[in-house]
Amino acid sequence: MLRPRSCYDESKRFAESATYVYLHKYNLDASVVRIFNTYGPRMQVNDGRVVSNFINAALTNEPITIYGDGTQTRSFCFVSDLVEGLTKVMFTEGTTGEVFNLGNPEEYSMNDLAKKIREMTDSASDIINKELPPDDPKQRRPDISKTERFLNWKPVVSVDKGLLKTIEYYKSINN
């Protein structure tokens, strides 16, 4: 049955399948990397992702909008951790044909993330709730156990440190 998120989910599966077809047909050296909620400085201001949305709202004292009741969780991977993971996938022997999840398994509820960003920006923003989009997952947390084992990789930048760097960047471009 098709649901509103089906196109997004299926496009990811199609890309992975296409990678495997090309890998086998043309004897390519390719791996599949599943990237989970990356954030950091130089994100587009209005890219629509939750971190940039919350930071923009907080810095302008506009309401921070949470979709749903805010108990749904996400994990956030700082960009330098992602780059380190991608580098390890590219330059580690034996990764051809393998699938690696790159993300931070530490989860935050949308309520906690909004409060944390509001606090870190000294914002007076209200936190408001709107209807949750259909099929929005309750939890999105990567299992990085294979990546830790195979590549000796795990994220090292804490969400607090990463958010602080991201907020400083946003402040610098808004002045």
Short mmCIF file of N, CA and C in Angstrom, two decimals:
data_model
loop_
_atom_site.label_atom_id
_atom_site.label_comp_id
_atom_site.label_asym_id
_atom_site.label_seq_id
_atom_site.Cartn_x
_atom_site.Cartn_y
_atom_site.Cartn_z
N MET A 1 0.84 -1.17 0.00
CA MET A 1 0.00 0.00 0.00
C MET A 1 0.89 1.24 0.00
N LEU A 2 0.60 2.18 -0.88
CA LEU A 2 1.36 3.42 -0.92
C LEU A 2 0.90 4.37 0.16
N ARG A 3 1.89 4.97 0.81
CA ARG A 3 1.62 5.97 1.83
C ARG A 3 2.39 7.22 1.45
N PRO A 4 2.13 8.34 2.11
CA PRO A 4 2.80 9.59 1.72
C PRO A 4 4.33 9.50 1.70
N ARG A 5 4.94 8.75 2.61
CA ARG A 5 6.41 8.64 2.64
C ARG A 5 6.94 7.57 1.69
N SER A 6 6.05 6.81 1.03
CA SER A 6 6.48 5.69 0.22
C SER A 6 7.48 6.08 -0.87
N CYS A 7 7.27 7.19 -1.54
CA CYS A 7 8.18 7.60 -2.61
C CYS A 7 9.59 7.81 -2.08
N TYR A 8 9.71 8.47 -0.95
CA TYR A 8 11.03 8.71 -0.35
C TYR A 8 11.70 7.38 0.01
N ASP A 9 10.96 6.54 0.73
CA ASP A 9 11.51 5.25 1.15
C ASP A 9 11.91 4.39 -0.05
N GLU A 10 11.04 4.33 -1.05
CA GLU A 10 11.32 3.50 -2.21
C GLU A 10 12.48 4.04 -3.04
N SER A 11 12.64 5.37 -3.09
CA SER A 11 13.76 5.93 -3.84
C SER A 11 15.09 5.51 -3.22
N LYS A 12 15.13 5.42 -1.91
CA LYS A 12 16.34 4.96 -1.22
C LYS A 12 16.62 3.49 -1.56
N ARG A 13 15.58 2.66 -1.51
CA ARG A 13 15.76 1.25 -1.84
C ARG A 13 16.18 1.07 -3.30
N PHE A 14 15.59 1.87 -4.18
CA PHE A 14 15.95 1.79 -5.60
C PHE A 14 17.42 2.15 -5.80
N ALA A 15 17.88 3.20 -5.15
CA ALA A 15 19.28 3.63 -5.29
C ALA A 15 20.23 2.53 -4.81
N GLU A 16 19.88 1.87 -3.72
CA GLU A 16 20.72 0.77 -3.24
C GLU A 16 20.73 -0.38 -4.24
N SER A 17 19.56 -0.71 -4.78
CA SER A 17 19.48 -1.79 -5.77
C SER A 17 20.27 -1.44 -7.02
N ALA A 18 20.16 -0.20 -7.48
CA ALA A 18 20.90 0.23 -8.67
C ALA A 18 22.40 0.15 -8.42
N THR A 19 22.84 0.48 -7.20
CA THR A 19 24.25 0.39 -6.86
C THR A 19 24.73 -1.05 -6.98
N TYR A 20 23.94 -2.00 -6.48
CA TYR A 20 24.34 -3.40 -6.55
C TYR A 20 24.36 -3.91 -7.99
N VAL A 21 23.41 -3.47 -8.81
CA VAL A 21 23.40 -3.87 -10.22
C VAL A 21 24.67 -3.39 -10.90
N TYR A 22 25.00 -2.12 -10.74
CA TYR A 22 26.21 -1.57 -11.35
C TYR A 22 27.47 -2.21 -10.79
N LEU A 23 27.48 -2.46 -9.49
CA LEU A 23 28.62 -3.10 -8.85
C LEU A 23 28.92 -4.44 -9.51
N HIS A 24 27.88 -5.26 -9.72
CA HIS A 24 28.08 -6.59 -10.29
C HIS A 24 28.24 -6.55 -11.80
N LYS A 25 27.48 -5.74 -12.48
CA LYS A 25 27.55 -5.70 -13.95
C LYS A 25 28.86 -5.10 -14.45
N TYR A 26 29.34 -4.06 -13.79
CA TYR A 26 30.53 -3.36 -14.26
C TYR A 26 31.74 -3.56 -13.35
N ASN A 27 31.63 -4.49 -12.41
CA ASN A 27 32.72 -4.79 -11.49
C ASN A 27 33.25 -3.54 -10.79
N LEU A 28 32.34 -2.75 -10.26
CA LEU A 28 32.71 -1.51 -9.58
C LEU A 28 33.10 -1.76 -8.14
N ASP A 29 33.88 -0.84 -7.61
CA ASP A 29 34.22 -0.84 -6.20
C ASP A 29 33.25 0.13 -5.53
N ALA A 30 32.15 -0.39 -5.03
CA ALA A 30 31.11 0.48 -4.45
C ALA A 30 30.56 -0.12 -3.17
N SER A 31 30.14 0.78 -2.30
CA SER A 31 29.49 0.41 -1.05
C SER A 31 28.23 1.24 -0.93
N VAL A 32 27.35 0.83 -0.05
CA VAL A 32 26.14 1.60 0.24
C VAL A 32 26.32 2.23 1.62
N VAL A 33 26.07 3.53 1.68
CA VAL A 33 26.14 4.25 2.94
C VAL A 33 24.77 4.84 3.22
N ARG A 34 24.24 4.52 4.36
CA ARG A 34 22.96 5.09 4.80
C ARG A 34 23.28 6.19 5.80
N ILE A 35 22.94 7.42 5.42
CA ILE A 35 23.27 8.59 6.23
C ILE A 35 22.04 9.01 7.03
N PHE A 36 22.25 9.25 8.31
CA PHE A 36 21.16 9.60 9.21
C PHE A 36 21.33 11.01 9.77
N ASN A 37 20.37 11.89 9.49
CA ASN A 37 20.23 13.22 10.09
C ASN A 37 21.55 13.93 10.41
N THR A 38 22.24 14.32 9.36
CA THR A 38 23.48 15.06 9.52
C THR A 38 23.18 16.55 9.68
N TYR A 39 23.97 17.22 10.51
CA TYR A 39 23.78 18.66 10.71
C TYR A 39 25.14 19.29 10.97
N GLY A 40 25.19 20.61 10.87
CA GLY A 40 26.41 21.32 11.20
C GLY A 40 26.48 22.65 10.47
N PRO A 41 27.56 23.38 10.70
CA PRO A 41 27.74 24.66 10.02
C PRO A 41 27.66 24.47 8.50
N ARG A 42 27.21 25.50 7.83
CA ARG A 42 27.07 25.58 6.37
C ARG A 42 25.82 24.87 5.86
N MET A 43 24.96 24.40 6.76
CA MET A 43 23.65 23.91 6.32
C MET A 43 22.91 25.09 5.71
N GLN A 44 22.14 24.83 4.68
CA GLN A 44 21.32 25.88 4.11
C GLN A 44 20.34 26.37 5.17
N VAL A 45 20.15 27.66 5.25
CA VAL A 45 19.31 28.25 6.29
C VAL A 45 17.89 27.71 6.25
N ASN A 46 17.34 27.58 5.08
CA ASN A 46 15.95 27.13 4.95
C ASN A 46 15.86 25.76 4.28
N ASP A 47 16.68 24.84 4.70
CA ASP A 47 16.68 23.53 4.04
C ASP A 47 15.54 22.62 4.50
N GLY A 48 14.82 23.03 5.53
CA GLY A 48 13.65 22.27 5.95
C GLY A 48 13.92 21.17 6.95
N ARG A 49 15.17 20.97 7.33
CA ARG A 49 15.45 19.94 8.33
C ARG A 49 15.22 20.50 9.73
N VAL A 50 14.99 19.63 10.66
CA VAL A 50 14.56 20.04 12.00
C VAL A 50 15.60 20.90 12.71
N VAL A 51 16.87 20.57 12.60
CA VAL A 51 17.89 21.36 13.31
C VAL A 51 17.91 22.78 12.78
N SER A 52 17.97 22.95 11.46
CA SER A 52 18.00 24.31 10.91
C SER A 52 16.69 25.04 11.19
N ASN A 53 15.57 24.36 11.10
CA ASN A 53 14.29 25.00 11.41
C ASN A 53 14.24 25.52 12.85
N PHE A 54 14.65 24.68 13.79
CA PHE A 54 14.60 25.06 15.20
C PHE A 54 15.58 26.20 15.48
N ILE A 55 16.79 26.12 14.94
CA ILE A 55 17.78 27.18 15.19
C ILE A 55 17.31 28.50 14.59
N ASN A 56 16.83 28.48 13.37
CA ASN A 56 16.34 29.72 12.73
C ASN A 56 15.23 30.35 13.54
N ALA A 57 14.29 29.54 13.96
CA ALA A 57 13.17 30.06 14.75
C ALA A 57 13.68 30.65 16.07
N ALA A 58 14.56 29.94 16.73
CA ALA A 58 15.07 30.39 18.04
C ALA A 58 15.85 31.70 17.90
N LEU A 59 16.67 31.81 16.88
CA LEU A 59 17.49 33.02 16.72
C LEU A 59 16.66 34.25 16.36
N THR A 60 15.48 34.03 15.81
CA THR A 60 14.61 35.16 15.46
C THR A 60 13.45 35.31 16.44
N ASN A 61 13.47 34.52 17.50
CA ASN A 61 12.40 34.52 18.51
C ASN A 61 11.02 34.24 17.91
N GLU A 62 11.01 33.50 16.82
CA GLU A 62 9.77 33.02 16.23
C GLU A 62 9.41 31.70 16.92
N PRO A 63 8.14 31.28 16.83
CA PRO A 63 7.79 30.00 17.46
C PRO A 63 8.57 28.82 16.85
N ILE A 64 8.98 27.92 17.72
CA ILE A 64 9.62 26.68 17.28
C ILE A 64 8.50 25.67 17.10
N THR A 65 8.34 25.19 15.87
CA THR A 65 7.22 24.30 15.55
C THR A 65 7.65 22.85 15.62
N ILE A 66 6.95 22.11 16.45
CA ILE A 66 7.13 20.66 16.55
C ILE A 66 5.90 20.01 15.94
N TYR A 67 6.13 19.05 15.05
CA TYR A 67 5.01 18.32 14.46
C TYR A 67 4.74 17.08 15.32
N GLY A 68 3.50 16.94 15.74
CA GLY A 68 3.12 15.87 16.64
C GLY A 68 3.29 16.33 18.09
N ASP A 69 3.29 15.36 19.00
CA ASP A 69 3.38 15.71 20.42
C ASP A 69 4.82 15.91 20.90
N GLY A 70 5.78 15.70 20.00
CA GLY A 70 7.19 15.94 20.33
C GLY A 70 7.90 14.80 21.01
N THR A 71 7.21 13.68 21.21
CA THR A 71 7.86 12.54 21.86
C THR A 71 8.62 11.67 20.86
N GLN A 72 8.38 11.89 19.56
CA GLN A 72 9.11 11.11 18.57
C GLN A 72 10.60 11.46 18.66
N THR A 73 11.45 10.46 18.41
CA THR A 73 12.89 10.67 18.58
C THR A 73 13.63 10.61 17.25
N ARG A 74 14.75 11.32 17.24
CA ARG A 74 15.67 11.31 16.12
C ARG A 74 17.07 11.31 16.70
N SER A 75 18.02 10.91 15.88
CA SER A 75 19.42 11.00 16.28
C SER A 75 20.10 11.94 15.29
N PHE A 76 21.14 12.63 15.74
CA PHE A 76 21.76 13.68 14.94
C PHE A 76 23.27 13.48 14.90
N CYS A 77 23.81 13.46 13.70
CA CYS A 77 25.23 13.22 13.48
C CYS A 77 25.89 14.49 12.97
N PHE A 78 26.90 14.96 13.67
CA PHE A 78 27.61 16.17 13.26
C PHE A 78 28.41 15.88 12.00
N VAL A 79 28.50 16.88 11.14
CA VAL A 79 29.06 16.71 9.80
C VAL A 79 30.50 16.17 9.82
N SER A 80 31.32 16.59 10.76
CA SER A 80 32.71 16.08 10.78
C SER A 80 32.75 14.58 11.09
N ASP A 81 31.82 14.11 11.90
CA ASP A 81 31.72 12.67 12.15
C ASP A 81 31.32 11.93 10.88
N LEU A 82 30.36 12.48 10.15
CA LEU A 82 29.94 11.86 8.89
C LEU A 82 31.11 11.79 7.91
N VAL A 83 31.84 12.88 7.76
CA VAL A 83 32.98 12.91 6.82
C VAL A 83 34.01 11.86 7.21
N GLU A 84 34.29 11.73 8.49
CA GLU A 84 35.22 10.70 8.96
C GLU A 84 34.71 9.30 8.60
N GLY A 85 33.41 9.07 8.79
CA GLY A 85 32.83 7.78 8.44
C GLY A 85 32.90 7.50 6.95
N LEU A 86 32.58 8.49 6.14
CA LEU A 86 32.65 8.31 4.68
C LEU A 86 34.08 8.02 4.24
N THR A 87 35.03 8.71 4.83
CA THR A 87 36.44 8.50 4.50
C THR A 87 36.85 7.07 4.83
N LYS A 88 36.40 6.58 5.98
CA LYS A 88 36.73 5.20 6.35
C LYS A 88 36.10 4.20 5.39
N VAL A 89 34.87 4.45 4.95
CA VAL A 89 34.23 3.55 3.98
C VAL A 89 35.04 3.53 2.69
N MET A 90 35.46 4.70 2.24
CA MET A 90 36.18 4.79 0.96
C MET A 90 37.57 4.17 1.00
N PHE A 91 38.26 4.25 2.15
CA PHE A 91 39.66 3.86 2.17
C PHE A 91 39.97 2.63 3.02
N THR A 92 38.94 1.92 3.44
CA THR A 92 39.15 0.67 4.17
C THR A 92 38.98 -0.50 3.21
N GLU A 93 39.92 -1.40 3.23
CA GLU A 93 39.86 -2.59 2.37
C GLU A 93 38.65 -3.46 2.77
N GLY A 94 38.03 -4.08 1.77
CA GLY A 94 36.96 -5.03 2.03
C GLY A 94 35.57 -4.44 2.19
N THR A 95 35.40 -3.17 1.83
CA THR A 95 34.08 -2.55 1.99
C THR A 95 33.19 -2.71 0.75
N THR A 96 33.74 -3.18 -0.35
CA THR A 96 32.96 -3.31 -1.58
C THR A 96 31.74 -4.19 -1.35
N GLY A 97 30.58 -3.67 -1.74
CA GLY A 97 29.34 -4.41 -1.64
C GLY A 97 28.70 -4.40 -0.25
N GLU A 98 29.36 -3.77 0.69
CA GLU A 98 28.84 -3.73 2.05
C GLU A 98 27.92 -2.52 2.25
N VAL A 99 27.06 -2.61 3.27
CA VAL A 99 26.17 -1.52 3.65
C VAL A 99 26.60 -1.02 5.02
N PHE A 100 26.74 0.32 5.13
CA PHE A 100 27.14 0.91 6.40
C PHE A 100 26.16 2.01 6.79
N ASN A 101 25.73 1.98 8.03
CA ASN A 101 24.91 3.06 8.59
C ASN A 101 25.84 4.07 9.25
N LEU A 102 25.72 5.34 8.82
CA LEU A 102 26.51 6.41 9.43
C LEU A 102 25.56 7.38 10.10
N GLY A 103 25.62 7.43 11.39
CA GLY A 103 24.75 8.31 12.16
C GLY A 103 25.12 8.18 13.62
N ASN A 104 24.44 8.94 14.42
CA ASN A 104 24.68 8.91 15.86
C ASN A 104 23.50 8.20 16.52
N PRO A 105 23.75 7.10 17.22
CA PRO A 105 22.63 6.36 17.81
C PRO A 105 22.00 7.02 19.04
N GLU A 106 22.58 8.12 19.53
CA GLU A 106 22.01 8.80 20.69
C GLU A 106 20.74 9.53 20.26
N GLU A 107 19.63 9.22 20.91
CA GLU A 107 18.33 9.77 20.51
C GLU A 107 17.92 10.96 21.35
N TYR A 108 17.19 11.87 20.70
CA TYR A 108 16.59 13.02 21.38
C TYR A 108 15.15 13.14 20.92
N SER A 109 14.26 13.42 21.86
CA SER A 109 12.89 13.70 21.46
C SER A 109 12.86 15.10 20.84
N MET A 110 11.88 15.35 20.03
CA MET A 110 11.74 16.67 19.42
C MET A 110 11.52 17.73 20.50
N ASN A 111 10.80 17.35 21.57
CA ASN A 111 10.61 18.29 22.69
C ASN A 111 11.95 18.66 23.32
N ASP A 112 12.79 17.66 23.58
CA ASP A 112 14.09 17.93 24.19
C ASP A 112 14.99 18.75 23.27
N LEU A 113 14.98 18.44 21.98
CA LEU A 113 15.80 19.18 21.04
C LEU A 113 15.37 20.65 20.97
N ALA A 114 14.07 20.88 20.91
CA ALA A 114 13.57 22.26 20.86
C ALA A 114 13.96 23.03 22.10
N LYS A 115 13.80 22.42 23.27
CA LYS A 115 14.18 23.09 24.53
C LYS A 115 15.68 23.36 24.59
N LYS A 116 16.46 22.39 24.16
CA LYS A 116 17.92 22.53 24.17
C LYS A 116 18.35 23.70 23.27
N ILE A 117 17.81 23.78 22.06
CA ILE A 117 18.17 24.86 21.14
C ILE A 117 17.68 26.20 21.66
N ARG A 118 16.49 26.23 22.20
CA ARG A 118 15.98 27.48 22.76
C ARG A 118 16.89 27.98 23.89
N GLU A 119 17.32 27.05 24.73
CA GLU A 119 18.21 27.39 25.85
C GLU A 119 19.58 27.86 25.34
N MET A 120 20.14 27.15 24.36
CA MET A 120 21.48 27.47 23.86
C MET A 120 21.52 28.81 23.12
N THR A 121 20.38 29.24 22.60
CA THR A 121 20.33 30.51 21.87
C THR A 121 19.79 31.65 22.72
N ASP A 122 19.47 31.38 23.96
CA ASP A 122 18.84 32.38 24.84
C ASP A 122 17.60 32.97 24.18
N SER A 123 16.81 32.12 23.59
CA SER A 123 15.64 32.54 22.83
C SER A 123 14.40 32.67 23.71
N ALA A 124 13.53 33.55 23.28
CA ALA A 124 12.22 33.70 23.93
C ALA A 124 11.14 32.99 23.13
N SER A 125 11.53 32.18 22.16
CA SER A 125 10.57 31.50 21.30
C SER A 125 9.63 30.60 22.09
N ASP A 126 8.36 30.65 21.70
CA ASP A 126 7.41 29.66 22.20
C ASP A 126 7.64 28.37 21.43
N ILE A 127 7.29 27.26 22.05
CA ILE A 127 7.32 25.97 21.36
C ILE A 127 5.88 25.58 21.11
N ILE A 128 5.55 25.40 19.83
CA ILE A 128 4.17 25.07 19.47
C ILE A 128 4.13 23.71 18.77
N ASN A 129 2.96 23.10 18.82
CA ASN A 129 2.77 21.81 18.18
C ASN A 129 1.75 21.92 17.06
N LYS A 130 2.06 21.23 15.96
CA LYS A 130 1.13 21.12 14.84
C LYS A 130 0.94 19.64 14.53
N GLU A 131 -0.04 19.38 13.68
CA GLU A 131 -0.36 18.00 13.35
C GLU A 131 0.83 17.27 12.74
N LEU A 132 1.03 16.05 13.19
CA LEU A 132 2.11 15.21 12.69
C LEU A 132 1.78 14.74 11.28
N PRO A 133 2.72 14.85 10.34
CA PRO A 133 2.45 14.34 8.99
C PRO A 133 2.19 12.83 9.03
N PRO A 134 1.36 12.35 8.12
CA PRO A 134 1.08 10.90 8.08
C PRO A 134 2.36 10.10 7.86
N ASP A 135 2.46 8.97 8.47
CA ASP A 135 3.58 8.04 8.32
C ASP A 135 4.90 8.56 8.86
N ASP A 136 4.90 9.62 9.63
CA ASP A 136 6.15 10.09 10.22
C ASP A 136 6.58 9.05 11.25
N PRO A 137 7.82 8.56 11.15
CA PRO A 137 8.23 7.52 12.09
C PRO A 137 8.34 8.02 13.52
N LYS A 138 8.00 7.18 14.45
CA LYS A 138 8.08 7.51 15.88
C LYS A 138 9.54 7.58 16.33
N GLN A 139 10.37 6.78 15.71
CA GLN A 139 11.78 6.70 16.09
C GLN A 139 12.61 6.54 14.82
N ARG A 140 13.75 7.23 14.77
CA ARG A 140 14.71 7.02 13.69
C ARG A 140 16.09 7.02 14.33
N ARG A 141 16.62 5.81 14.49
CA ARG A 141 17.90 5.63 15.18
C ARG A 141 18.71 4.59 14.42
N PRO A 142 19.92 4.96 13.99
CA PRO A 142 20.71 3.98 13.23
C PRO A 142 21.35 2.93 14.12
N ASP A 143 21.43 1.73 13.59
CA ASP A 143 22.21 0.67 14.23
C ASP A 143 23.59 0.74 13.59
N ILE A 144 24.58 1.22 14.34
CA ILE A 144 25.92 1.38 13.78
C ILE A 144 26.88 0.28 14.24
N SER A 145 26.35 -0.82 14.78
CA SER A 145 27.22 -1.87 15.32
C SER A 145 28.15 -2.45 14.25
N LYS A 146 27.66 -2.67 13.05
CA LYS A 146 28.52 -3.19 11.97
C LYS A 146 29.59 -2.16 11.61
N THR A 147 29.20 -0.90 11.53
CA THR A 147 30.13 0.16 11.17
C THR A 147 31.22 0.29 12.24
N GLU A 148 30.83 0.19 13.50
CA GLU A 148 31.82 0.25 14.59
C GLU A 148 32.81 -0.92 14.48
N ARG A 149 32.27 -2.11 14.23
CA ARG A 149 33.08 -3.32 14.17
C ARG A 149 34.00 -3.32 12.94
N PHE A 150 33.42 -3.07 11.79
CA PHE A 150 34.13 -3.21 10.51
C PHE A 150 35.09 -2.04 10.26
N LEU A 151 34.67 -0.83 10.60
CA LEU A 151 35.46 0.37 10.27
C LEU A 151 36.09 1.04 11.49
N ASN A 152 35.79 0.51 12.68
CA ASN A 152 36.24 1.15 13.91
C ASN A 152 35.82 2.63 13.94
N TRP A 153 34.57 2.87 13.59
CA TRP A 153 34.04 4.23 13.52
C TRP A 153 32.83 4.37 14.43
N LYS A 154 32.78 5.48 15.11
CA LYS A 154 31.57 5.90 15.81
C LYS A 154 31.67 7.42 15.95
N PRO A 155 30.53 8.09 16.08
CA PRO A 155 30.58 9.55 16.21
C PRO A 155 31.24 9.96 17.51
N VAL A 156 31.96 11.10 17.45
CA VAL A 156 32.65 11.57 18.64
C VAL A 156 32.18 12.96 19.09
N VAL A 157 31.51 13.69 18.20
CA VAL A 157 31.06 15.04 18.55
C VAL A 157 29.71 14.95 19.25
N SER A 158 29.63 15.46 20.46
CA SER A 158 28.37 15.43 21.20
C SER A 158 27.35 16.36 20.54
N VAL A 159 26.09 16.09 20.76
CA VAL A 159 25.05 16.95 20.20
C VAL A 159 25.19 18.38 20.74
N ASP A 160 25.51 18.52 22.02
CA ASP A 160 25.68 19.86 22.58
C ASP A 160 26.79 20.63 21.85
N LYS A 161 27.93 19.99 21.68
CA LYS A 161 29.05 20.65 21.01
C LYS A 161 28.72 20.96 19.55
N GLY A 162 28.10 20.01 18.88
CA GLY A 162 27.74 20.21 17.48
C GLY A 162 26.70 21.30 17.30
N LEU A 163 25.70 21.32 18.18
CA LEU A 163 24.68 22.38 18.09
C LEU A 163 25.30 23.74 18.35
N LEU A 164 26.20 23.82 19.31
CA LEU A 164 26.85 25.10 19.61
C LEU A 164 27.60 25.63 18.38
N LYS A 165 28.35 24.76 17.71
CA LYS A 165 29.07 25.16 16.50
C LYS A 165 28.09 25.60 15.40
N THR A 166 27.00 24.88 15.28
CA THR A 166 26.01 25.19 14.25
C THR A 166 25.31 26.52 14.55
N ILE A 167 24.96 26.73 15.80
CA ILE A 167 24.32 27.98 16.21
C ILE A 167 25.26 29.16 15.96
N GLU A 168 26.54 29.00 16.30
CA GLU A 168 27.52 30.08 16.07
C GLU A 168 27.61 30.40 14.58
N TYR A 169 27.59 29.38 13.75
CA TYR A 169 27.61 29.61 12.30
C TYR A 169 26.38 30.41 11.86
N TYR A 170 25.21 30.00 12.30
CA TYR A 170 23.97 30.68 11.92
C TYR A 170 23.98 32.13 12.41
N LYS A 171 24.50 32.35 13.60
CA LYS A 171 24.61 33.72 14.09
C LYS A 171 25.53 34.54 13.19
N SER A 172 26.62 33.94 12.74
CA SER A 172 27.60 34.68 11.92
C SER A 172 27.05 35.06 10.56
N ILE A 173 26.16 34.25 10.01
CA ILE A 173 25.62 34.60 8.68
C ILE A 173 24.39 35.50 8.78
N ASN A 174 23.83 35.62 9.96
CA ASN A 174 22.66 36.47 10.14
C ASN A 174 23.04 37.88 10.59
N ASN A 175 24.30 38.14 10.82
CA ASN A 175 24.74 39.48 11.25
C ASN A 175 25.19 40.31 10.07
#
